[in-house]
mmCIF file of C-alpha atoms and ligand atoms in Angstrom:
data_model
loop_
_atom_site.group_PDB
_atom_site.id
_atom_site.type_symbol
_atom_site.label_atom_id
_atom_site.label_comp_id
_atom_site.label_asym_id
_atom_site.label_seq_id
_atom_site.Cartn_x
_atom_site.Cartn_y
_atom_site.Cartn_z
ATOM 1 C CA MET A 1 106.014 193.370 11.458
ATOM 2 C CA ASP A 2 106.474 191.282 8.320
ATOM 3 C CA GLU A 3 108.612 193.939 6.666
ATOM 4 C CA ARG A 4 110.856 193.900 9.692
ATOM 5 C CA LEU A 5 111.337 190.129 9.675
ATOM 6 C CA PHE A 6 111.790 190.033 5.920
ATOM 7 C CA GLN A 7 114.597 192.567 6.213
ATOM 8 C CA ALA A 8 116.094 190.870 9.270
ATOM 9 C CA ALA A 9 116.251 187.578 7.373
ATOM 10 C CA VAL A 10 117.919 189.162 4.328
ATOM 11 C CA ASP A 11 120.383 191.178 6.412
ATOM 12 C CA GLY A 12 121.153 188.202 8.653
ATOM 13 C CA PHE A 13 121.819 185.989 5.661
ATOM 14 C CA ARG A 14 124.189 188.526 4.100
ATOM 15 C CA ALA A 15 126.001 189.072 7.394
ATOM 16 C CA HIS A 16 126.569 185.342 7.967
ATOM 17 C CA PHE A 17 127.205 184.034 4.494
ATOM 18 C CA GLY A 18 128.522 187.103 2.686
ATOM 19 C CA TYR A 19 126.180 186.898 -0.305
ATOM 20 C CA ASP A 20 122.471 187.400 -1.091
ATOM 21 C CA PRO A 21 119.840 184.711 -0.430
ATOM 22 C CA ALA A 22 118.139 183.189 -3.472
ATOM 23 C CA LEU A 23 114.857 182.664 -1.668
ATOM 24 C CA LEU A 24 112.706 183.949 1.187
ATOM 25 C CA VAL A 25 109.996 181.828 2.731
ATOM 26 C CA ARG A 26 107.371 182.724 5.301
ATOM 27 C CA ALA A 27 105.272 180.183 7.239
ATOM 28 C CA PRO A 28 102.790 181.410 9.855
ATOM 29 C CA GLY A 29 101.935 180.223 13.344
ATOM 30 C CA ARG A 30 98.279 179.719 14.202
ATOM 31 C CA VAL A 31 95.744 180.395 16.885
ATOM 32 C CA ASN A 32 93.016 177.818 17.303
ATOM 33 C CA LEU A 33 89.477 179.136 17.803
ATOM 34 C CA LEU A 34 87.810 175.797 18.576
ATOM 35 C CA GLY A 35 88.427 172.049 18.641
ATOM 36 C CA GLU A 36 91.326 171.315 20.962
ATOM 37 C CA HIS A 37 92.901 167.843 21.225
ATOM 38 C CA THR A 38 90.471 166.697 18.552
ATOM 39 C CA ASP A 39 92.935 166.518 15.656
ATOM 40 C CA TYR A 40 94.669 163.322 16.764
ATOM 41 C CA ASN A 41 91.216 161.864 17.388
ATOM 42 C CA GLU A 42 90.443 162.392 13.690
ATOM 43 C CA GLY A 43 87.956 165.151 14.516
ATOM 44 C CA PHE A 44 87.362 168.802 13.610
ATOM 45 C CA VAL A 45 89.349 171.964 14.375
ATOM 46 C CA LEU A 46 88.948 175.657 13.563
ATOM 47 C CA PRO A 47 92.368 177.356 13.508
ATOM 48 C CA VAL A 48 93.418 180.696 12.040
ATOM 49 C CA ALA A 49 96.889 181.224 10.540
ATOM 50 C CA VAL A 50 98.162 184.440 12.113
ATOM 51 C CA ASP A 51 100.390 187.393 11.272
ATOM 52 C CA ARG A 52 103.243 185.893 13.301
ATOM 53 C CA ALA A 53 105.536 183.721 11.266
ATOM 54 C CA ALA A 54 108.827 181.903 10.828
ATOM 55 C CA TRP A 55 110.996 183.284 8.029
ATOM 56 C CA VAL A 56 113.789 181.471 6.234
ATOM 57 C CA ALA A 57 116.241 183.136 3.847
ATOM 58 C CA ALA A 58 118.158 180.505 1.891
ATOM 59 C CA SER A 59 120.358 179.612 -1.049
ATOM 60 C CA PRO A 60 121.224 176.173 -2.410
ATOM 61 C CA ARG A 61 124.751 174.783 -2.018
ATOM 62 C CA PRO A 62 126.558 172.608 -4.540
ATOM 63 C CA ASP A 63 127.347 169.991 -1.869
ATOM 64 C CA SER A 64 125.002 168.160 0.520
ATOM 65 C CA THR A 65 125.792 170.258 3.586
ATOM 66 C CA VAL A 66 123.171 172.283 5.453
ATOM 67 C CA ARG A 67 124.486 175.367 7.259
ATOM 68 C CA LEU A 68 121.874 177.043 9.450
ATOM 69 C CA VAL A 69 121.749 180.113 11.656
ATOM 70 C CA ALA A 70 118.961 180.857 14.143
ATOM 71 C CA LEU A 71 119.126 184.644 14.207
ATOM 72 C CA ASP A 72 116.957 185.062 17.311
ATOM 73 C CA MET A 73 119.109 182.711 19.378
ATOM 74 C CA GLY A 74 122.430 183.566 17.801
ATOM 75 C CA THR A 75 123.249 179.885 17.329
ATOM 76 C CA GLU A 76 124.442 177.943 14.294
ATOM 77 C CA ALA A 77 124.097 174.336 13.210
ATOM 78 C CA THR A 78 125.711 172.440 10.365
ATOM 79 C CA PHE A 79 124.751 168.928 9.282
ATOM 80 C CA PRO A 80 125.154 166.632 6.282
ATOM 81 C CA LEU A 81 122.203 165.322 4.285
ATOM 82 C CA ASP A 82 123.910 162.038 3.577
ATOM 83 C CA PRO A 83 123.293 160.564 6.067
ATOM 84 C CA ILE A 84 121.110 162.879 8.201
ATOM 85 C CA PRO A 85 122.324 162.612 11.794
ATOM 86 C CA PRO A 86 119.956 161.501 14.569
ATOM 87 C CA ARG A 87 118.082 163.868 16.877
ATOM 88 C CA GLN A 88 120.337 166.131 18.959
ATOM 89 C CA GLY A 89 117.846 167.811 21.301
ATOM 90 C CA ASP A 90 118.339 171.334 19.947
ATOM 91 C CA TRP A 91 116.344 173.735 17.733
ATOM 92 C CA ALA A 92 117.953 172.319 14.596
ATOM 93 C CA ASP A 93 116.038 169.060 15.201
ATOM 94 C CA TYR A 94 113.129 170.720 13.377
ATOM 95 C CA PRO A 95 114.935 171.406 10.088
ATOM 96 C CA ARG A 96 116.902 168.144 10.457
ATOM 97 C CA GLY A 97 113.657 166.257 11.103
ATOM 98 C CA VAL A 98 112.054 167.867 8.065
ATOM 99 C CA ALA A 99 115.029 166.838 5.901
ATOM 100 C CA TRP A 100 114.761 163.323 7.373
ATOM 101 C CA ALA A 101 111.028 163.112 6.563
ATOM 102 C CA LEU A 102 111.484 164.489 3.021
ATOM 103 C CA ALA A 103 114.373 162.124 2.316
ATOM 104 C CA GLY A 104 112.336 159.244 3.785
ATOM 105 C CA ALA A 105 109.567 160.061 1.297
ATOM 106 C CA GLY A 106 112.079 159.567 -1.513
ATOM 107 C CA PHE A 107 112.905 163.188 -2.316
ATOM 108 C CA SER A 108 116.482 164.173 -3.009
ATOM 109 C CA LEU A 109 117.435 167.398 -1.294
ATOM 110 C CA ALA A 110 119.815 170.235 -2.038
ATOM 111 C CA GLY A 111 122.330 171.336 0.557
ATOM 112 C CA MET A 112 121.700 174.911 1.645
ATOM 113 C CA ASP A 113 122.815 177.967 3.559
ATOM 114 C CA ALA A 114 119.903 179.377 5.533
ATOM 115 C CA VAL A 115 118.962 181.737 8.324
ATOM 116 C CA LEU A 116 115.815 181.478 10.428
ATOM 117 C CA THR A 117 113.991 184.208 12.299
ATOM 118 C CA SER A 118 110.523 184.064 13.837
ATOM 119 C CA ASP A 119 108.128 186.206 15.844
ATOM 120 C CA VAL A 120 105.904 183.301 16.886
ATOM 121 C CA PRO A 121 106.464 183.112 20.647
ATOM 122 C CA ILE A 122 108.018 179.773 21.634
ATOM 123 C CA GLY A 123 105.927 177.397 23.731
ATOM 124 C CA ALA A 124 102.928 179.739 23.835
ATOM 125 C CA GLY A 125 100.489 177.432 22.036
ATOM 126 C CA LEU A 126 100.761 179.368 18.760
ATOM 127 C CA SER A 127 102.628 176.631 16.860
ATOM 128 C CA SER A 128 106.105 178.046 16.758
ATOM 129 C CA SER A 129 107.515 174.610 15.894
ATOM 130 C CA ALA A 130 105.071 173.884 13.074
ATOM 131 C CA ALA A 131 105.899 177.292 11.566
ATOM 132 C CA VAL A 132 109.614 176.403 11.565
ATOM 133 C CA GLU A 133 108.990 172.937 10.111
ATOM 134 C CA VAL A 134 106.763 174.259 7.352
ATOM 135 C CA ALA A 135 109.162 177.126 6.552
ATOM 136 C CA PHE A 136 112.035 174.667 6.021
ATOM 137 C CA ALA A 137 109.936 172.131 4.123
ATOM 138 C CA TRP A 138 108.745 174.906 1.826
ATOM 139 C CA THR A 139 112.334 176.099 1.373
ATOM 140 C CA TRP A 140 113.458 172.618 0.297
ATOM 141 C CA LYS A 141 110.426 172.255 -1.946
ATOM 142 C CA GLU A 142 111.482 175.431 -3.769
ATOM 143 C CA LEU A 143 115.249 174.918 -3.781
ATOM 144 C CA SER A 144 115.066 171.271 -4.854
ATOM 145 C CA GLY A 145 111.974 171.620 -7.071
ATOM 146 C CA LEU A 146 109.993 169.000 -5.124
ATOM 147 C CA PRO A 147 106.530 168.196 -6.498
ATOM 148 C CA LEU A 148 104.830 168.521 -3.097
ATOM 149 C CA GLU A 149 101.194 169.483 -2.525
ATOM 150 C CA ARG A 150 100.392 171.584 0.538
ATOM 151 C CA THR A 151 98.673 168.786 2.450
ATOM 152 C CA GLU A 152 101.451 166.314 1.631
ATOM 153 C CA LEU A 153 104.000 168.822 2.855
ATOM 154 C CA ALA A 154 102.037 169.303 6.103
ATOM 155 C CA LEU A 155 101.906 165.536 6.637
ATOM 156 C CA LEU A 156 105.678 165.201 6.184
ATOM 157 C CA CYS A 157 106.254 168.003 8.706
ATOM 158 C CA GLN A 158 103.992 166.184 11.155
ATOM 159 C CA ARG A 159 105.984 163.006 10.591
ATOM 160 C CA ALA A 160 109.187 164.930 11.348
ATOM 161 C CA GLU A 161 107.734 166.063 14.660
ATOM 162 C CA ASN A 162 106.193 162.672 15.544
ATOM 163 C CA GLU A 163 109.038 160.390 14.585
ATOM 164 C CA TYR A 164 112.191 162.505 14.597
ATOM 165 C CA VAL A 165 111.545 165.125 17.300
ATOM 166 C CA GLY A 166 109.369 162.707 19.303
ATOM 167 C CA VAL A 167 106.207 164.736 20.018
ATOM 168 C CA ARG A 168 103.051 162.902 18.943
ATOM 169 C CA CYS A 169 101.267 166.043 17.694
ATOM 170 C CA GLY A 170 98.226 165.917 15.428
ATOM 171 C CA ILE A 171 97.966 167.541 12.006
ATOM 172 C CA MET A 172 96.231 170.832 12.878
ATOM 173 C CA ASP A 173 99.239 173.133 13.224
ATOM 174 C CA GLN A 174 101.017 172.139 10.034
ATOM 175 C CA MET A 175 97.762 172.215 8.042
ATOM 176 C CA ALA A 176 96.952 175.690 9.374
ATOM 177 C CA SER A 177 100.426 176.914 8.476
ATOM 178 C CA VAL A 178 100.187 175.686 4.871
ATOM 179 C CA TRP A 179 96.493 176.391 4.180
ATOM 180 C CA GLY A 180 96.022 179.721 6.034
ATOM 181 C CA ARG A 181 94.022 182.382 4.261
ATOM 182 C CA ALA A 182 93.886 186.115 5.078
ATOM 183 C CA GLY A 183 90.575 187.100 6.676
ATOM 184 C CA HIS A 184 89.517 183.480 7.226
ATOM 185 C CA ALA A 185 89.483 180.700 9.754
ATOM 186 C CA LEU A 186 89.941 177.125 8.497
ATOM 187 C CA LEU A 187 87.606 174.261 9.214
ATOM 188 C CA LEU A 188 89.769 171.139 9.017
ATOM 189 C CA ASP A 189 88.448 167.627 8.990
ATOM 190 C CA CYS A 190 91.409 165.810 10.489
ATOM 191 C CA ARG A 191 90.234 162.450 9.132
ATOM 192 C CA THR A 192 89.752 163.336 5.468
ATOM 193 C CA LEU A 193 92.103 166.372 5.616
ATOM 194 C CA ALA A 194 89.454 168.406 3.786
ATOM 195 C CA VAL A 195 89.879 172.166 4.316
ATOM 196 C CA GLU A 196 87.075 174.733 4.200
ATOM 197 C CA THR A 197 87.606 178.450 4.654
ATOM 198 C CA VAL A 198 85.295 180.296 7.022
ATOM 199 C CA PRO A 199 85.231 184.099 6.637
ATOM 200 C CA ILE A 200 85.785 186.116 9.787
ATOM 201 C CA PRO A 201 83.078 188.800 9.762
ATOM 202 C CA PRO A 202 84.177 192.450 9.629
ATOM 203 C CA GLY A 203 84.512 194.186 12.982
ATOM 204 C CA VAL A 204 85.618 191.007 14.760
ATOM 205 C CA ALA A 205 89.041 191.007 16.417
ATOM 206 C CA ILE A 206 90.965 187.935 17.515
ATOM 207 C CA VAL A 207 92.869 188.756 20.671
ATOM 208 C CA VAL A 208 95.577 186.550 22.122
ATOM 209 C CA ALA A 209 96.677 186.975 25.727
ATOM 210 C CA ASP A 210 99.806 185.138 26.841
ATOM 211 C CA THR A 211 100.094 183.982 30.461
ATOM 212 C CA LEU A 212 103.872 183.874 29.867
ATOM 213 C CA VAL A 213 103.826 180.551 31.713
ATOM 214 C CA ARG A 214 105.619 177.658 29.980
ATOM 215 C CA ARG A 215 105.304 174.135 31.345
ATOM 216 C CA GLU A 216 108.204 171.723 31.201
ATOM 217 C CA LEU A 217 105.840 168.768 31.322
ATOM 218 C CA ALA A 218 103.711 169.874 28.380
ATOM 219 C CA ALA A 219 105.131 167.335 25.907
ATOM 220 C CA SER A 220 104.837 164.329 28.205
ATOM 221 C CA GLU A 221 101.350 165.346 29.412
ATOM 222 C CA TYR A 222 100.333 165.823 25.786
ATOM 223 C CA ASN A 223 101.512 162.346 24.831
ATOM 224 C CA ARG A 224 99.707 160.951 27.874
ATOM 225 C CA ARG A 225 96.376 162.515 26.825
ATOM 226 C CA ARG A 226 96.798 161.017 23.398
ATOM 227 C CA GLN A 227 97.459 157.597 24.902
ATOM 228 C CA GLU A 228 94.343 157.908 27.086
ATOM 229 C CA CYS A 229 92.220 158.626 24.021
ATOM 230 C CA GLU A 230 93.609 155.530 22.328
ATOM 231 C CA GLU A 231 92.766 153.441 25.383
ATOM 232 C CA ALA A 232 89.225 154.809 25.403
ATOM 233 C CA VAL A 233 88.841 153.858 21.726
ATOM 234 C CA GLN A 234 90.053 150.325 22.394
ATOM 235 C CA ILE A 235 87.426 149.819 25.091
ATOM 236 C CA LEU A 236 84.567 151.500 23.205
ATOM 237 C CA ALA A 237 85.309 149.549 20.018
ATOM 238 C CA ASP A 238 84.081 146.395 21.798
ATOM 239 C CA TYR A 239 80.647 147.998 22.156
ATOM 240 C CA ILE A 240 80.425 150.256 19.095
ATOM 241 C CA PRO A 241 81.368 148.305 15.968
ATOM 242 C CA GLY A 242 83.569 150.132 13.482
ATOM 243 C CA THR A 243 85.033 152.587 16.011
ATOM 244 C CA ARG A 244 88.546 153.524 14.894
ATOM 245 C CA ALA A 245 88.871 156.873 16.669
ATOM 246 C CA LEU A 246 86.871 159.048 19.062
ATOM 247 C CA ARG A 247 85.608 160.763 15.910
ATOM 248 C CA ASP A 248 83.359 157.732 15.425
ATOM 249 C CA VAL A 249 81.731 158.038 18.861
ATOM 250 C CA SER A 250 78.485 159.995 19.204
ATOM 251 C CA LEU A 251 77.014 161.590 22.319
ATOM 252 C CA GLU A 252 74.379 158.839 22.395
ATOM 253 C CA ASP A 253 77.119 156.182 22.205
ATOM 254 C CA LEU A 254 78.840 157.797 25.120
ATOM 255 C CA ASP A 255 75.619 157.892 27.156
ATOM 256 C CA ARG A 256 75.055 154.186 26.515
ATOM 257 C CA PHE A 257 78.575 152.807 26.747
ATOM 258 C CA GLY A 258 80.609 155.427 28.619
ATOM 259 C CA GLY A 259 80.053 153.496 31.853
ATOM 260 C CA HIS A 260 82.516 150.882 30.601
ATOM 261 C CA LEU A 261 85.326 153.456 30.697
ATOM 262 C CA PRO A 262 87.363 154.248 33.812
ATOM 263 C CA PRO A 263 86.374 157.754 35.047
ATOM 264 C CA THR A 264 89.460 159.536 33.634
ATOM 265 C CA LEU A 265 89.011 158.021 30.188
ATOM 266 C CA LEU A 266 85.315 158.923 30.228
ATOM 267 C CA ARG A 267 86.238 162.552 30.863
ATOM 268 C CA ARG A 268 88.773 162.584 28.034
ATOM 269 C CA ALA A 269 86.316 160.967 25.620
ATOM 270 C CA ARG A 270 83.502 163.320 26.654
ATOM 271 C CA HIS A 271 85.700 166.330 25.918
ATOM 272 C CA VAL A 272 86.567 165.098 22.440
ATOM 273 C CA VAL A 273 83.051 163.994 21.463
ATOM 274 C CA ARG A 274 81.512 167.277 22.606
ATOM 275 C CA SER A 275 84.301 169.362 21.063
ATOM 276 C CA ASN A 276 83.661 167.914 17.626
ATOM 277 C CA ILE A 277 80.004 168.864 17.899
ATOM 278 C CA ARG A 278 80.923 172.346 19.125
ATOM 279 C CA VAL A 279 83.232 173.011 16.179
ATOM 280 C CA LEU A 280 80.585 172.175 13.568
ATOM 281 C CA TRP A 281 77.942 174.084 15.480
ATOM 282 C CA ALA A 282 80.198 177.148 15.773
ATOM 283 C CA VAL A 283 81.087 177.098 12.074
ATOM 284 C CA ALA A 284 77.367 177.229 11.203
ATOM 285 C CA ALA A 285 76.974 180.097 13.685
ATOM 286 C CA PHE A 286 79.997 181.927 12.237
ATOM 287 C CA ARG A 287 78.525 181.674 8.758
ATOM 288 C CA ALA A 288 75.192 182.981 10.046
ATOM 289 C CA GLY A 289 76.971 185.904 11.755
ATOM 290 C CA ASP A 290 75.863 184.654 15.189
ATOM 291 C CA LEU A 291 78.985 185.573 17.157
ATOM 292 C CA ALA A 292 77.254 185.162 20.488
ATOM 293 C CA ALA A 293 76.795 181.470 19.674
ATOM 294 C CA VAL A 294 80.446 181.120 18.638
ATOM 295 C CA GLY A 295 81.482 182.784 21.875
ATOM 296 C CA LYS A 296 79.310 180.433 23.900
ATOM 297 C CA ALA A 297 80.988 177.458 22.222
ATOM 298 C CA MET A 298 84.384 178.928 23.138
ATOM 299 C CA LYS A 299 83.377 179.308 26.763
ATOM 300 C CA TYR A 300 82.088 175.728 27.025
ATOM 301 C CA SER A 301 85.230 174.568 25.294
ATOM 302 C CA HIS A 302 87.347 176.191 27.986
ATOM 303 C CA LEU A 303 85.295 174.608 30.771
ATOM 304 C CA SER A 304 85.646 171.213 29.107
ATOM 305 C CA LEU A 305 89.415 171.630 28.723
ATOM 306 C CA ARG A 306 89.596 172.624 32.380
ATOM 307 C CA ASP A 307 87.349 169.987 33.902
ATOM 308 C CA ASP A 308 87.304 167.001 31.533
ATOM 309 C CA TYR A 309 90.578 167.171 29.620
ATOM 310 C CA GLN A 310 92.393 168.795 32.553
ATOM 311 C CA VAL A 311 94.917 170.804 30.570
ATOM 312 C CA SER A 312 94.174 174.284 31.936
ATOM 313 C CA SER A 313 95.996 176.179 34.692
ATOM 314 C CA PRO A 314 95.072 178.885 37.221
ATOM 315 C CA GLU A 315 96.691 181.475 34.933
ATOM 316 C CA LEU A 316 94.704 180.386 31.864
ATOM 317 C CA ASP A 317 91.473 180.162 33.891
ATOM 318 C CA THR A 318 92.015 183.658 35.270
ATOM 319 C CA LEU A 319 92.499 185.198 31.831
ATOM 320 C CA ALA A 320 89.563 183.335 30.273
ATOM 321 C CA GLU A 321 87.224 184.221 33.119
ATOM 322 C CA ALA A 322 88.327 187.862 33.033
ATOM 323 C CA ALA A 323 87.663 188.007 29.274
ATOM 324 C CA TRP A 324 84.135 186.616 29.746
ATOM 325 C CA GLU A 325 83.334 189.641 31.942
ATOM 326 C CA VAL A 326 84.069 192.265 29.285
ATOM 327 C CA PRO A 327 81.120 193.662 27.280
ATOM 328 C CA GLY A 328 81.785 193.172 23.585
ATOM 329 C CA CYS A 329 83.818 190.001 24.154
ATOM 330 C CA TRP A 330 81.782 187.132 22.713
ATOM 331 C CA GLY A 331 83.916 184.347 24.109
ATOM 332 C CA ALA A 332 87.375 183.243 25.194
ATOM 333 C CA ARG A 333 89.209 180.027 25.934
ATOM 334 C CA LEU A 334 92.659 178.568 26.281
ATOM 335 C CA THR A 335 94.176 177.842 22.891
ATOM 336 C CA GLY A 336 96.636 175.149 21.809
ATOM 337 C CA ALA A 337 97.631 172.158 23.872
ATOM 338 C CA GLY A 338 97.189 173.945 27.232
ATOM 339 C CA PHE A 339 99.280 173.549 30.413
ATOM 340 C CA GLY A 340 100.443 177.173 29.892
ATOM 341 C CA GLY A 341 100.579 179.545 26.959
ATOM 342 C CA CYS A 342 97.720 181.686 25.708
ATOM 343 C CA ILE A 343 94.012 182.309 25.686
ATOM 344 C CA VAL A 344 92.199 183.467 22.556
ATOM 345 C CA ALA A 345 89.236 185.843 22.704
ATOM 346 C CA LEU A 346 86.740 186.840 20.037
ATOM 347 C CA VAL A 347 85.826 190.454 20.552
ATOM 348 C CA ALA A 348 84.209 193.442 18.843
ATOM 349 C CA GLU A 349 87.000 195.665 17.510
ATOM 350 C CA GLU A 350 85.875 198.661 19.568
ATOM 351 C CA ALA A 351 86.036 196.606 22.775
ATOM 352 C CA VAL A 352 89.694 195.567 22.315
ATOM 353 C CA PRO A 353 91.214 198.364 24.472
ATOM 354 C CA GLU A 354 88.843 197.600 27.356
ATOM 355 C CA LEU A 355 89.506 193.871 27.064
ATOM 356 C CA ALA A 356 93.275 194.417 27.125
ATOM 357 C CA ARG A 357 93.009 196.772 30.092
ATOM 358 C CA HIS A 358 90.822 194.363 32.079
ATOM 359 C CA LEU A 359 93.005 191.315 31.363
ATOM 360 C CA GLU A 360 96.132 193.188 32.405
ATOM 361 C CA GLU A 361 94.551 194.503 35.575
ATOM 362 C CA VAL A 362 93.079 191.196 36.737
ATOM 363 C CA TYR A 363 96.201 189.180 35.889
ATOM 364 C CA GLN A 364 98.545 191.695 37.491
ATOM 365 C CA ALA A 365 96.474 191.730 40.683
ATOM 366 C CA ARG A 366 96.529 187.931 40.981
ATOM 367 C CA PHE A 367 99.940 186.935 39.594
ATOM 368 C CA GLY A 368 102.006 190.108 39.887
ATOM 369 C CA ARG A 369 102.903 190.301 36.189
ATOM 370 C CA ARG A 370 101.342 191.581 32.997
ATOM 371 C CA PRO A 371 100.182 189.193 30.303
ATOM 372 C CA THR A 372 101.117 190.061 26.713
ATOM 373 C CA VAL A 373 97.923 191.032 24.900
ATOM 374 C CA THR A 374 97.948 191.248 21.087
ATOM 375 C CA VAL A 375 95.454 191.429 18.258
ATOM 376 C CA CYS A 376 96.107 188.739 15.616
ATOM 377 C CA ARG A 377 95.111 189.020 11.983
ATOM 378 C CA ALA A 378 94.210 185.989 9.914
ATOM 379 C CA SER A 379 96.952 185.611 7.343
ATOM 380 C CA ASP A 380 97.889 183.544 4.306
ATOM 381 C CA GLY A 381 99.675 180.226 4.618
ATOM 382 C CA ALA A 382 103.241 179.301 3.662
ATOM 383 C CA GLN A 383 104.651 181.137 0.676
ATOM 384 C CA SER A 384 107.834 182.170 -1.062
ATOM 385 C CA VAL A 385 107.947 185.897 -0.626
ATOM 386 C CA LYS A 386 110.425 187.015 -3.213
ATOM 387 C CA ARG A 387 113.377 185.622 -5.045
ATOM 388 C CA ALA A 388 116.217 188.008 -4.360
ATOM 389 C CA THR A 389 118.327 188.754 -7.432
HETATM 390 C C1 GLA B 424 99.285 171.019 19.798
HETATM 391 C C2 GLA B 424 99.429 169.958 18.714
HETATM 392 C C3 GLA B 424 98.205 169.908 17.826
HETATM 393 C C4 GLA B 424 96.923 169.787 18.648
HETATM 394 C C5 GLA B 424 96.905 170.807 19.784
HETATM 395 C C6 GLA B 424 95.750 170.595 20.713
HETATM 396 O O1 GLA B 424 99.235 172.279 19.202
HETATM 397 O O2 GLA B 424 100.584 170.223 17.940
HETATM 398 O O3 GLA B 424 98.320 168.858 16.913
HETATM 399 O O4 GLA B 424 96.760 168.493 19.128
HETATM 400 O O5 GLA B 424 98.095 170.789 20.536
HETATM 401 O O6 GLA B 424 94.547 170.812 20.067
#
């Protein structure tokens, strides 16, 4: 898969620009095992960078023009760096937004010729946009020699998405894309931005099943959930001194003071507070090799996303419930923001064919189409792959 994209990026660059790229960059998407909608509440998440990635082949230009080609869409975009134009509502908002965030942080950027190709499915909850942002930020870091640490780079990509593109995402996706490690999940503390690697035991497969449903309203619903969490914090802070985020609220706090919240806000807060506990509990279980406990946490996470956070859908519920029925599958849940997209399942390697068969059969019977079922491997984070000569 990677070989194919590497070659496609090189060939595409040559075909469009008529010379060889100086640099190839790969930045992965991610699948999140646990801790959903906790990142912007300064909580804990457990993502895995996957073997699906955005690739950029690039060369610097002597002027301050950026010429881009999206190979998969067959579209081109050209923009100046001085000044960077405002948001246009197209795919190039991601690289433009990244340039805007880097320039805003005081970095001076090289113009470039670049092509982009990616096999992270768009809108599936696997962070296709973060992969593109990180790939371009990494490209500029290399081409312009920017002294950027991984976490700093992730934060600037998040700023691009929050302030330039206009989606108020948390920090999980960009951190997973920069810090990914082959064979490992990542425990991220989204308050301190500390990263710990958690080995995935041998014999464990991570399966992603895509409902193929994409929701138009995902971005506005996402922003609304975030707003609701902020409202809950404002109310709870009157009763629990020092509360800055839902991260600061314990289960006991919620039992005592949750009654002051309107019912919808109580549900949202309950999801976040319990999710943070589940992530830490599951990491301990992972390290102890107790996959049944991890799976149980995944199942409760799905129920909480369905009932309290209300971001599931009949398609996601059907796939998760079907996965729970398969022997050898420890757990499954929707992954990413929700509203459509994918479920993730943790399953014994030998049970993968049966899981795939069952998911396809159940989904086909109910919705008349086959979900895409793939095994994902935990992969390394953003990197320059090779300087072409
Ligand atoms: C999207 C956002 C992340 C995170 C998840 C939900 O992927 O980009 O920051 O909030 O949704 O957990």
